[in-house]
DNA sequence: CAGTGGTCTAGACCACCGA
DNA sequence: CGGTGGTCTAGACCACTGC
């Protein structure tokens, strides 16, 4: 395999740029199971240190593009087998990856007293004012999910967010970025109200995702409950064995 | 913070031993939000290189015990907030972590022709013989899940596995270890048969987890479909934002 | 501006795989 | 046995934080 000898200089660290270059080469010129050039070959070919090569490869391995076999080499993984790990995405991006067009209908957007369990999750006093945003989420014009978000007040300065826009984007514009979240996924039967909104029969199975979002400093700023239609939505994820 | 100056020598790499030592110190002497000693202090205190310190800390960060803030320091994370990422565990271990005692009732254990979708997942011909293992899984004596596993034939030598034991353990004894899996989680309404086995009303919501397990070489050896009772089971996971 | 974590280098030795 | 990936070191500079 021939490997180009130049790295595009971007603002990214060198090992990220190298990882991108390798990913491109893998997509275009390598097949599943093919070995990558050895680390020492890449080191020489790109004129970087072996450590940089290894960090680039580690990045690819984390993304599931390649896997290492000690004493043998690094090989291209089968992308059909290796799903990406769970990622923190908004509804719109999630739908886009499924080839669906996302839209939204706002049901509620106001300040309300925080219920007990959400208050615990957000670390605020029960009954204190939080921003409530309730939206029906559509994919290709048909109901897909019912989303109830509660956010710390004051994240958007004085006002309320634009309920039509991406919450994530608007939070970022105010210097608040959700970097981690913890979620619990359960199955539930839809109530009459929920079923009506989602255009489903009463009692239909739905996937319920309860998510608490944290900033990079570990501060909880958002708690969201989302009910997905069981017949339209699946949550896909890759899992790894514990180091043991 | 005082840090011990000696690393227990085990068979583990030095950075793993250091990570364990740091984890122990965090548990015993540090509180949430406290800063760890700086990397250069740890380097001096333990007599290792800074790179080794950084790899140990990276391990702790991956496990959710600490988080880094550039230019500031490394801090102890709130374990209540940071759930572990999704892990590859068997039913017994999963239940143990929830404080429940797992048991099992075997419904079926035989060789049968492989259905089309499973055949695709396992990379075998449709209708070729695969090992089918169907079990009702109990937690504290009450039904929790209905598990249908299909495995490549020949993994257990000539015979069948002991359906009462841990499948994972028996696979490991035959040199096959599932290192990665990809899953799809959906919600579904229980059929009459399923509901009866799980001691649930017909149509009750259930969490369905479809999992395909791979060895470290990327070979698919197992496909399992599990129906969890919606009223008893939740799938908990942490998600991170994409590097972007 | 001093101190922190983030990146990068050059070189060394080890554990493991396969011919 | 040579070559591979895995670990470890010492040292350097950069980007960022917070006083």
Short mmCIF file of C-alpha atoms (C1' of nucleotides) in Angstrom, two decimals:
data_model
loop_
_atom_site.label_atom_id
_atom_site.label_comp_id
_atom_site.label_asym_id
_atom_site.label_seq_id
_atom_site.Cartn_x
_atom_site.Cartn_y
_atom_site.Cartn_z
CA UNK A 1 0.00 0.00 0.00
CA UNK A 2 1.21 3.42 -0.92
CA UNK A 3 0.65 6.12 1.63
CA UNK A 4 0.82 9.81 0.87
CA UNK A 5 3.68 11.59 2.52
CA UNK A 6 2.12 14.88 3.41
CA UNK A 7 -0.26 15.82 6.16
CA UNK A 8 -2.67 18.66 5.57
CA UNK A 9 -1.95 21.24 8.16
CA UNK A 10 -5.13 22.23 9.93
CA UNK A 11 -5.70 23.47 13.42
CA UNK A 12 -5.98 19.89 14.59
CA UNK A 13 -3.25 18.06 16.45
CA UNK A 14 -0.94 16.11 14.21
CA UNK A 15 -2.22 12.73 15.34
CA UNK A 16 -5.80 13.74 14.48
CA UNK A 17 -4.75 14.89 11.04
CA UNK A 18 -2.85 11.63 10.59
CA UNK A 19 -5.86 9.62 11.74
CA UNK A 20 -8.04 11.41 9.19
CA UNK A 21 -5.51 10.79 6.45
CA UNK A 22 -5.34 7.11 7.34
CA UNK A 23 -9.13 6.85 7.50
CA UNK A 24 -9.31 8.30 4.02
CA UNK A 25 -6.72 5.85 2.71
CA UNK A 26 -8.60 2.99 4.33
CA UNK A 27 -11.85 4.03 2.70
CA UNK A 28 -10.35 4.46 -0.73
CA UNK A 29 -7.63 1.86 -1.13
CA UNK A 30 -7.98 -0.88 1.49
CA UNK A 31 -10.43 -3.73 1.91
CA UNK A 32 -11.75 -5.39 5.04
CA UNK A 33 -9.09 -7.52 6.69
CA UNK A 34 -6.20 -5.87 4.87
CA UNK A 35 -3.22 -4.99 7.04
CA UNK A 36 -2.26 -1.35 7.47
CA UNK A 37 1.37 -0.45 6.88
CA UNK A 38 3.40 -1.13 10.01
CA UNK A 39 3.75 1.63 12.56
CA UNK A 40 7.41 2.08 11.66
CA UNK A 41 6.55 2.37 7.97
CA UNK A 42 3.95 5.03 8.70
CA UNK A 43 6.42 6.81 10.96
CA UNK A 44 8.92 7.02 8.12
CA UNK A 45 6.31 7.68 5.42
CA UNK A 46 4.73 10.63 7.17
CA UNK A 47 7.81 11.89 8.93
CA UNK A 48 6.32 11.76 12.41
CA UNK A 49 7.25 9.94 15.58
CA UNK A 50 6.02 6.46 16.20
CA UNK A 51 4.07 7.67 19.22
CA UNK A 52 2.11 10.01 16.98
CA UNK A 53 1.40 7.14 14.64
CA UNK A 54 0.22 5.02 17.55
CA UNK A 55 -2.11 7.72 18.84
CA UNK A 56 -3.61 8.12 15.38
CA UNK A 57 -4.16 4.37 15.13
CA UNK A 58 -5.63 4.30 18.65
CA UNK A 59 -8.13 6.88 17.47
CA UNK A 60 -9.09 4.76 14.49
CA UNK A 61 -9.37 1.69 16.71
CA UNK A 62 -11.64 3.60 19.09
CA UNK A 63 -13.79 4.51 16.11
CA UNK A 64 -13.93 0.85 15.12
CA UNK A 65 -12.16 1.25 11.77
CA UNK A 66 -9.20 -0.97 12.59
CA UNK A 67 -8.06 -3.43 15.21
CA UNK A 68 -4.61 -4.38 16.48
CA UNK A 69 -3.17 -7.84 16.81
CA UNK A 70 -0.01 -7.89 18.87
CA UNK A 71 2.95 -9.35 17.14
CA UNK A 72 1.16 -9.40 13.82
CA UNK A 73 -0.20 -6.08 12.64
CA UNK A 74 -3.10 -3.65 12.43
CA UNK A 75 -6.04 -4.62 10.23
CA UNK A 76 -9.06 -2.97 8.67
CA UNK A 77 -12.21 -3.90 10.56
CA UNK A 78 -15.55 -4.80 9.03
CA UNK A 79 -17.68 -1.67 9.29
CA UNK A 80 -20.86 -3.73 8.96
CA UNK A 81 -19.94 -5.47 12.18
CA UNK A 82 -18.63 -2.60 14.20
CA UNK A 83 -21.28 -0.08 15.06
CA UNK A 84 -20.15 3.14 16.57
CA UNK A 85 -20.34 3.47 20.31
CA UNK A 86 -23.20 5.47 21.71
CA UNK A 87 -22.84 9.11 20.88
CA UNK A 88 -24.30 12.25 22.29
CA UNK A 89 -26.38 13.67 19.49
CA UNK A 90 -29.45 15.78 19.14
CA UNK A 91 -32.64 14.54 17.55
CA UNK A 92 -31.99 16.24 14.22
CA UNK A 93 -28.55 14.69 13.79
CA UNK A 94 -29.83 11.31 14.93
CA UNK A 95 -32.55 11.38 12.28
CA UNK A 96 -30.20 12.66 9.60
CA UNK A 97 -27.97 9.61 10.16
CA UNK A 98 -31.00 7.41 9.60
CA UNK A 99 -31.75 9.22 6.38
CA UNK A 100 -34.84 10.95 7.75
CA UNK A 101 -35.71 14.62 7.77
CA UNK A 102 -36.37 15.94 11.27
CA UNK A 103 -38.90 18.58 12.18
CA UNK A 104 -40.58 19.65 15.35
CA UNK A 105 -43.82 20.96 16.84
CA UNK A 106 -43.59 22.85 20.11
CA UNK A 107 -46.16 21.85 22.69
CA UNK A 108 -44.90 23.88 25.62
CA UNK A 109 -42.13 26.35 26.43
CA UNK A 110 -42.19 28.08 29.81
CA UNK A 111 -40.79 28.29 33.33
CA UNK A 112 -42.33 25.82 35.74
CA UNK A 113 -41.61 24.41 39.21
CA UNK A 114 -39.21 21.50 39.05
CA UNK A 115 -40.54 18.06 40.00
CA UNK A 116 -38.68 16.12 42.69
CA UNK A 117 -36.74 13.58 40.62
CA UNK A 118 -35.60 16.13 38.06
CA UNK A 119 -34.58 18.48 40.87
CA UNK A 120 -32.35 15.76 42.28
CA UNK A 121 -30.80 15.11 38.89
CA UNK A 122 -30.11 18.81 38.27
CA UNK A 123 -29.00 19.55 41.79
CA UNK A 124 -31.59 22.27 42.43
CA UNK A 125 -34.29 22.66 45.07
CA UNK A 126 -37.58 20.90 44.45
CA UNK A 127 -40.14 23.32 43.12
CA UNK A 128 -37.59 25.91 42.01
CA UNK A 129 -38.18 27.34 38.55
CA UNK A 130 -36.77 25.45 35.61
CA UNK A 131 -37.24 25.93 31.90
CA UNK A 132 -39.65 23.38 30.47
CA UNK A 133 -39.60 22.61 26.75
CA UNK A 134 -41.98 20.02 25.41
CA UNK A 135 -41.86 19.12 21.74
CA UNK A 136 -43.30 16.58 19.36
CA UNK A 137 -40.52 15.39 17.12
CA UNK A 138 -41.27 14.37 13.57
CA UNK A 139 -39.26 12.38 11.07
CA UNK A 140 -40.30 12.74 7.43
CA UNK A 141 -43.44 14.52 8.66
CA UNK A 142 -44.63 11.60 10.81
CA UNK A 143 -44.48 11.58 14.63
CA UNK A 144 -41.37 9.89 15.97
CA UNK A 145 -40.87 11.01 19.55
CA UNK A 146 -42.25 13.07 22.38
CA UNK A 147 -39.55 15.05 24.11
CA UNK A 148 -39.76 16.79 27.47
CA UNK A 149 -36.66 18.80 28.37
CA UNK A 150 -35.99 20.64 31.60
CA UNK A 151 -33.05 23.04 31.82
CA UNK A 152 -31.46 25.16 34.49
CA UNK A 153 -32.88 28.69 34.30
CA UNK A 154 -30.61 31.49 33.13
CA UNK A 155 -28.71 29.43 30.58
CA UNK A 156 -30.03 31.67 27.82
CA UNK A 157 -29.44 34.98 29.55
CA UNK A 158 -32.78 36.47 30.48
CA UNK A 159 -34.97 35.01 27.77
CA UNK A 160 -36.25 31.69 26.55
CA UNK A 161 -34.68 29.64 23.78
CA UNK A 162 -36.12 29.51 20.31
CA UNK A 163 -38.08 26.25 20.53
CA UNK A 164 -37.81 25.69 16.79
CA UNK A 165 -34.01 25.67 16.76
CA UNK A 166 -31.52 23.13 18.02
CA UNK A 167 -31.27 23.32 21.79
CA UNK A 168 -27.73 22.08 21.64
CA UNK A 169 -26.66 24.84 19.27
CA UNK A 170 -28.33 27.54 21.32
CA UNK A 171 -26.70 26.28 24.50
CA UNK A 172 -23.32 26.34 22.78
CA UNK A 173 -23.94 29.95 21.74
CA UNK A 174 -24.29 30.82 25.41
CA UNK A 175 -21.07 29.06 26.32
CA UNK A 176 -22.77 25.97 27.72
CA UNK A 177 -21.84 22.74 26.03
CA UNK A 178 -23.15 19.34 27.05
CA UNK A 179 -20.15 17.04 26.91
CA UNK A 180 -21.42 13.97 28.73
CA UNK A 181 -24.75 12.51 29.61
CA UNK A 182 -26.05 9.52 31.49
CA UNK A 183 -29.16 7.82 30.28
CA UNK A 184 -31.58 5.12 31.29
CA UNK A 185 -33.51 3.33 28.57
CA UNK A 186 -36.77 1.61 29.45
CA UNK A 187 -39.84 0.29 27.69
CA UNK A 188 -43.29 1.58 28.48
CA UNK A 189 -46.87 1.42 27.24
CA UNK A 190 -48.19 4.71 25.86
CA UNK A 191 -50.97 6.50 27.71
CA UNK A 192 -53.99 7.76 25.77
CA UNK A 193 -52.58 11.29 25.54
CA UNK A 194 -49.13 10.19 24.45
CA UNK A 195 -50.54 7.71 21.97
CA UNK A 196 -52.71 10.38 20.40
CA UNK A 197 -49.79 12.76 19.94
CA UNK A 198 -47.60 10.05 18.47
CA UNK A 199 -50.38 8.69 16.24
CA UNK A 200 -50.18 5.28 17.86
CA UNK A 201 -52.72 2.91 19.43
CA UNK A 202 -53.16 3.27 23.17
CA UNK A 203 -50.83 0.91 25.01
CA UNK A 204 -48.36 0.61 22.14
CA UNK A 205 -44.80 -0.06 23.26
CA UNK A 206 -42.47 2.93 23.35
CA UNK A 207 -38.79 3.36 24.09
CA UNK A 208 -38.27 5.83 26.91
CA UNK A 209 -34.89 7.51 27.20
CA UNK A 210 -34.18 9.56 30.33
CA UNK A 211 -31.07 11.63 29.89
CA UNK A 212 -29.18 13.99 32.17
CA UNK A 213 -26.64 16.20 30.42
CA UNK A 214 -23.43 17.50 31.98
CA UNK A 215 -20.91 20.16 31.04
CA UNK A 216 -17.22 19.33 30.90
CA UNK A 217 -16.95 20.46 34.49
CA UNK A 218 -19.45 17.89 35.61
CA UNK A 219 -22.33 20.30 36.17
CA UNK A 220 -25.80 18.94 35.33
CA UNK A 221 -27.69 21.49 33.25
CA UNK A 222 -30.36 19.52 31.42
CA UNK A 223 -32.73 16.61 32.04
CA UNK A 224 -34.70 15.22 29.12
CA UNK A 225 -37.28 12.48 28.88
CA UNK A 226 -37.97 11.21 25.36
CA UNK A 227 -40.63 8.72 24.29
CA UNK A 228 -39.82 7.11 20.96
CA UNK A 229 -42.34 5.16 18.95
CA UNK A 230 -41.49 1.50 19.37
CA UNK A 231 -42.38 0.69 15.78
CA UNK A 232 -40.12 3.32 14.25
CA UNK A 233 -37.10 3.71 16.49
CA UNK A 234 -34.22 1.54 17.62
CA UNK A 235 -31.24 2.51 19.74
CA UNK A 236 -28.05 1.12 18.26
CA UNK A 237 -24.82 0.83 20.13
CA UNK A 238 -21.54 -1.03 20.33
CA UNK A 239 -20.28 -2.51 23.57
CA UNK A 240 -16.79 -3.54 24.58
CA UNK A 241 -15.68 -5.97 27.18
CA UNK A 242 -14.33 -4.58 30.41
CA UNK A 243 -10.58 -4.66 30.76
CA UNK A 244 -10.19 -7.49 33.25
CA UNK B 1 -2.71 14.95 49.23
CA UNK B 2 -0.11 12.41 50.14
CA UNK B 3 0.52 9.73 47.61
CA UNK B 4 2.29 6.49 48.34
CA UNK B 5 5.60 6.15 46.63
CA UNK B 6 5.58 2.49 45.77
CA UNK B 7 3.77 0.59 43.07
CA UNK B 8 2.84 -3.01 43.71
CA UNK B 9 4.58 -5.06 41.10
CA UNK B 10 2.08 -7.32 39.40
CA UNK B 11 2.01 -8.70 35.93
CA UNK B 12 0.18 -5.59 34.79
CA UNK B 13 1.78 -2.75 32.86
CA UNK B 14 3.06 0.01 35.04
CA UNK B 15 0.39 2.49 33.97
CA UNK B 16 -2.34 0.04 34.94
CA UNK B 17 -0.79 -0.52 38.34
CA UNK B 18 -0.50 3.24 38.76
CA UNK B 19 -4.11 3.74 37.72
CA UNK B 20 -5.22 1.19 40.32
CA UNK B 21 -3.12 2.87 42.98
CA UNK B 22 -4.60 6.25 42.10
CA UNK B 23 -8.13 4.84 42.07
CA UNK B 24 -7.54 3.47 45.56
CA UNK B 25 -6.24 6.82 46.80
CA UNK B 26 -9.23 8.56 45.26
CA UNK B 27 -11.66 6.23 46.98
CA UNK B 28 -10.00 6.53 50.36
CA UNK B 29 -8.66 10.05 50.69
CA UNK B 30 -10.24 12.35 48.11
CA UNK B 31 -13.70 13.86 47.80
CA UNK B 32 -15.72 14.76 44.73
CA UNK B 33 -14.31 17.81 43.00
CA UNK B 34 -10.93 17.60 44.71
CA UNK B 35 -7.94 18.07 42.44
CA UNK B 36 -5.49 15.20 41.95
CA UNK B 37 -1.82 15.99 42.41
CA UNK B 38 -0.40 17.46 39.24
CA UNK B 39 1.04 15.11 36.66
CA UNK B 40 4.55 16.31 37.46
CA UNK B 41 4.03 15.70 41.16
CA UNK B 42 2.81 12.17 40.48
CA UNK B 43 5.75 11.62 38.15
CA UNK B 44 8.15 12.53 40.92
CA UNK B 45 6.18 10.82 43.70
CA UNK B 46 5.98 7.46 41.95
CA UNK B 47 9.26 7.67 40.10
CA UNK B 48 7.76 7.10 36.67
CA UNK B 49 7.71 9.11 33.48
CA UNK B 50 5.05 11.73 32.90
CA UNK B 51 3.76 9.76 29.96
CA UNK B 52 3.07 6.81 32.22
CA UNK B 53 1.25 9.12 34.61
CA UNK B 54 -0.82 10.48 31.76
CA UNK B 55 -1.75 7.03 30.51
CA UNK B 56 -2.84 6.04 34.02
CA UNK B 57 -4.97 9.17 34.30
CA UNK B 58 -6.43 8.57 30.86
CA UNK B 59 -7.51 5.17 32.09
CA UNK B 60 -9.21 6.69 35.11
CA UNK B 61 -10.88 9.31 32.92
CA UNK B 62 -12.16 6.59 30.59
CA UNK B 63 -13.62 4.85 33.63
CA UNK B 64 -15.32 8.10 34.66
CA UNK B 65 -13.43 8.53 37.95
CA UNK B 66 -11.74 11.81 37.06
CA UNK B 67 -11.86 14.52 34.43
CA UNK B 68 -9.19 16.83 33.04
CA UNK B 69 -9.40 20.59 32.67
CA UNK B 70 -6.63 21.96 30.52
CA UNK B 71 -4.56 24.60 32.18
CA UNK B 72 -6.13 23.88 35.52
CA UNK B 73 -5.87 20.32 36.74
CA UNK B 74 -7.42 16.89 37.05
CA UNK B 75 -10.41 16.50 39.34
CA UNK B 76 -12.36 13.73 40.99
CA UNK B 77 -15.67 13.18 39.21
CA UNK B 78 -19.02 12.60 40.85
CA UNK B 79 -19.68 8.87 40.57
CA UNK B 80 -23.41 9.47 41.02
CA UNK B 81 -23.38 11.50 37.83
CA UNK B 82 -21.01 9.47 35.73
CA UNK B 83 -22.42 6.11 34.91
CA UNK B 84 -20.09 3.67 33.32
CA UNK B 85 -20.23 3.32 29.60
CA UNK B 86 -22.10 0.36 28.25
CA UNK B 87 -20.34 -2.83 29.13
CA UNK B 88 -20.40 -6.29 27.75
CA UNK B 89 -21.73 -8.42 30.58
CA UNK B 90 -23.69 -11.58 30.93
CA UNK B 91 -27.09 -11.73 32.54
CA UNK B 92 -25.78 -13.01 35.87
CA UNK B 93 -23.27 -10.22 36.28
CA UNK B 94 -25.79 -7.62 35.16
CA UNK B 95 -28.24 -8.77 37.82
CA UNK B 96 -25.56 -9.00 40.49
CA UNK B 97 -24.74 -5.35 39.92
CA UNK B 98 -28.38 -4.53 40.49
CA UNK B 99 -28.36 -6.46 43.72
CA UNK B 100 -30.48 -9.30 42.36
CA UNK B 101 -29.82 -13.01 42.34
CA UNK B 102 -29.92 -14.49 38.86
CA UNK B 103 -31.18 -17.92 37.97
CA UNK B 104 -32.32 -19.59 34.80
CA UNK B 105 -34.78 -22.07 33.33
CA UNK B 106 -33.82 -23.72 30.07
CA UNK B 107 -36.60 -23.85 27.49
CA UNK B 108 -34.65 -25.20 24.56
CA UNK B 109 -31.13 -26.35 23.73
CA UNK B 110 -30.51 -27.97 20.36
CA UNK B 111 -29.16 -27.59 16.83
CA UNK B 112 -31.58 -25.96 14.42
CA UNK B 113 -31.49 -24.39 10.94
CA UNK B 114 -30.47 -20.75 11.10
CA UNK B 115 -33.07 -18.12 10.16
CA UNK B 116 -32.15 -15.61 7.47
CA UNK B 117 -31.39 -12.50 9.51
CA UNK B 118 -29.30 -14.37 12.06
CA UNK B 119 -27.45 -16.13 9.25
CA UNK B 120 -26.50 -12.76 7.81
CA UNK B 121 -25.31 -11.54 11.21
CA UNK B 122 -23.20 -14.63 11.82
CA UNK B 123 -21.91 -14.86 8.28
CA UNK B 124 -23.19 -18.39 7.67
CA UNK B 125 -25.52 -19.83 5.05
CA UNK B 126 -29.23 -19.55 5.69
CA UNK B 127 -30.60 -22.80 7.05
CA UNK B 128 -27.21 -24.15 8.13
CA UNK B 129 -27.18 -25.69 11.58
CA UNK B 130 -26.60 -23.38 14.54
CA UNK B 131 -26.83 -24.01 18.25
CA UNK B 132 -30.05 -22.63 19.67
CA UNK B 133 -30.30 -21.92 23.40
CA UNK B 134 -33.52 -20.50 24.76
CA UNK B 135 -33.74 -19.63 28.42
CA UNK B 136 -36.07 -17.87 30.82
CA UNK B 137 -33.98 -15.66 33.04
CA UNK B 138 -35.07 -15.02 36.60
CA UNK B 139 -33.99 -12.38 39.08
CA UNK B 140 -34.77 -13.11 42.72
CA UNK B 141 -36.94 -16.01 41.49
CA UNK B 142 -39.23 -13.81 39.37
CA UNK B 143 -39.13 -13.74 35.56
CA UNK B 144 -36.96 -10.95 34.20
CA UNK B 145 -36.07 -11.79 30.62
CA UNK B 146 -36.54 -14.24 27.79
CA UNK B 147 -33.26 -14.97 26.03
CA UNK B 148 -32.79 -16.66 22.67
CA UNK B 149 -29.14 -17.25 21.76
CA UNK B 150 -27.80 -18.68 18.51
CA UNK B 151 -24.16 -19.70 18.29
CA UNK B 152 -21.87 -21.00 15.62
CA UNK B 153 -21.74 -24.80 15.80
CA UNK B 154 -18.54 -26.44 16.96
CA UNK B 155 -17.60 -23.79 19.51
CA UNK B 156 -17.91 -26.36 22.28
CA UNK B 157 -16.07 -29.15 20.54
CA UNK B 158 -18.52 -31.88 19.63
CA UNK B 159 -21.10 -31.43 22.37
CA UNK B 160 -23.59 -28.89 23.59
CA UNK B 161 -22.95 -26.36 26.35
CA UNK B 162 -24.31 -26.84 29.84
CA UNK B 163 -27.41 -24.61 29.61
CA UNK B 164 -27.37 -23.99 33.36
CA UNK B 165 -23.91 -22.45 33.38
CA UNK B 166 -22.65 -19.13 32.09
CA UNK B 167 -22.37 -19.21 28.33
CA UNK B 168 -19.59 -16.67 28.45
CA UNK B 169 -17.50 -18.76 30.81
CA UNK B 170 -17.98 -21.92 28.76
CA UNK B 171 -17.00 -20.10 25.58
CA UNK B 172 -13.86 -18.83 27.29
CA UNK B 173 -12.97 -22.39 28.32
CA UNK B 174 -12.99 -23.31 24.65
CA UNK B 175 -10.76 -20.41 23.72
CA UNK B 176 -13.54 -18.25 22.33
CA UNK B 177 -13.96 -14.92 24.00
CA UNK B 178 -16.52 -12.33 22.99
CA UNK B 179 -14.69 -9.01 23.09
CA UNK B 180 -17.11 -6.73 21.29
CA UNK B 181 -20.76 -6.72 20.45
CA UNK B 182 -23.16 -4.50 18.59
CA UNK B 183 -26.68 -4.14 19.89
CA UNK B 184 -29.98 -2.70 18.82
CA UNK B 185 -32.45 -1.81 21.55
CA UNK B 186 -36.13 -1.54 20.68
CA UNK B 187 -39.47 -1.55 22.47
CA UNK B 188 -42.11 -4.11 21.70
CA UNK B 189 -45.44 -5.41 22.96
CA UNK B 190 -45.33 -8.95 24.34
CA UNK B 191 -47.17 -11.71 22.51
CA UNK B 192 -49.41 -14.07 24.47
CA UNK B 193 -46.72 -16.75 24.71
CA UNK B 194 -44.01 -14.35 25.77
CA UNK B 195 -46.27 -12.63 28.25
CA UNK B 196 -47.18 -15.94 29.84
CA UNK B 197 -43.55 -16.96 30.29
CA UNK B 198 -42.62 -13.60 31.73
CA UNK B 199 -45.70 -13.47 33.98
CA UNK B 200 -46.89 -10.25 32.35
CA UNK B 201 -50.18 -9.11 30.81
CA UNK B 202 -50.47 -9.64 27.07
CA UNK B 203 -49.28 -6.53 25.21
CA UNK B 204 -47.13 -5.26 28.08
CA UNK B 205 -44.13 -3.22 26.95
CA UNK B 206 -40.81 -5.03 26.83
CA UNK B 207 -37.26 -3.95 26.05
CA UNK B 208 -35.81 -6.00 23.25
CA UNK B 209 -32.03 -6.20 22.93
CA UNK B 210 -30.58 -7.78 19.80
CA UNK B 211 -26.91 -8.45 20.21
CA UNK B 212 -24.23 -9.85 17.92
CA UNK B 213 -21.01 -10.86 19.67
CA UNK B 214 -17.55 -10.79 18.07
CA UNK B 215 -14.16 -12.20 18.99
CA UNK B 216 -11.12 -9.94 19.11
CA UNK B 217 -10.40 -10.88 15.51
CA UNK B 218 -13.76 -9.55 14.41
CA UNK B 219 -15.45 -12.92 13.88
CA UNK B 220 -19.15 -13.07 14.74
CA UNK B 221 -19.87 -16.15 16.84
CA UNK B 222 -23.10 -15.40 18.69
CA UNK B 223 -26.43 -13.68 18.08
CA UNK B 224 -28.79 -13.18 20.99
CA UNK B 225 -32.25 -11.71 21.26
CA UNK B 226 -33.38 -10.83 24.76
CA UNK B 227 -36.79 -9.59 25.86
CA UNK B 228 -36.69 -7.79 29.19
CA UNK B 229 -39.76 -7.01 31.23
CA UNK B 230 -40.44 -3.30 30.81
CA UNK B 231 -41.58 -2.92 34.40
CA UNK B 232 -38.43 -4.41 35.92
CA UNK B 233 -35.53 -3.58 33.66
CA UNK B 234 -33.77 -0.43 32.51
CA UNK B 235 -30.66 -0.13 30.37
CA UNK B 236 -28.27 2.41 31.85
CA UNK B 237 -25.43 3.96 29.94
CA UNK B 238 -23.18 6.97 29.71
CA UNK B 239 -22.66 8.81 26.45
CA UNK B 240 -19.89 11.16 25.41
CA UNK B 241 -19.87 13.86 22.82
CA UNK B 242 -18.11 13.15 19.58
CA UNK B 243 -14.73 14.72 19.15
CA UNK B 244 -15.53 17.45 16.68
"C1'" DC C 1 3.13 35.29 34.20
"C1'" DA C 2 3.75 30.93 36.45
"C1'" DG C 3 1.71 26.48 36.40
"C1'" DT C 4 -1.39 23.21 34.36
"C1'" DG C 5 -2.62 19.69 31.01
"C1'" DG C 6 -1.92 18.61 25.66
"C1'" DT C 7 1.15 17.37 21.99
"C1'" DC C 8 5.34 15.63 19.95
"C1'" DT C 9 9.89 13.61 19.54
"C1'" DA C 10 13.77 9.98 19.64
"C1'" DG C 11 15.12 6.12 21.44
"C1'" DA C 12 14.90 1.83 24.16
"C1'" DC C 13 13.32 -2.67 25.62
"C1'" DC C 14 9.62 -6.24 26.00
"C1'" DA C 15 5.93 -9.75 24.61
"C1'" DC C 16 4.14 -11.95 21.06
"C1'" DC C 17 3.39 -13.95 16.26
"C1'" DG C 18 4.58 -16.45 12.34
"C1'" DA C 19 7.83 -18.32 9.00
"C1'" DC D 1 14.46 -15.82 14.65
"C1'" DG D 2 13.12 -11.20 12.64
"C1'" DG D 3 9.31 -8.20 12.71
"C1'" DT D 4 5.15 -6.68 14.90
"C1'" DG D 5 2.63 -4.09 18.27
"C1'" DG D 6 2.96 -2.76 23.62
"C1'" DT D 7 5.26 -0.27 27.22
"C1'" DC D 8 8.34 3.13 29.12
"C1'" DT D 9 11.56 6.97 29.43
"C1'" DA D 10 13.46 11.90 29.23
"C1'" DG D 11 12.92 15.98 27.46
"C1'" DA D 12 10.81 19.71 24.77
"C1'" DC D 13 7.39 23.07 23.38
"C1'" DC D 14 2.49 24.65 23.08
"C1'" DA D 15 -2.33 26.23 24.66
"C1'" DC D 16 -4.80 27.32 28.22
"C1'" DT D 17 -6.13 28.75 33.11
"C1'" DG D 18 -6.25 31.73 36.77
"C1'" DC D 19 -3.98 34.91 39.72
#
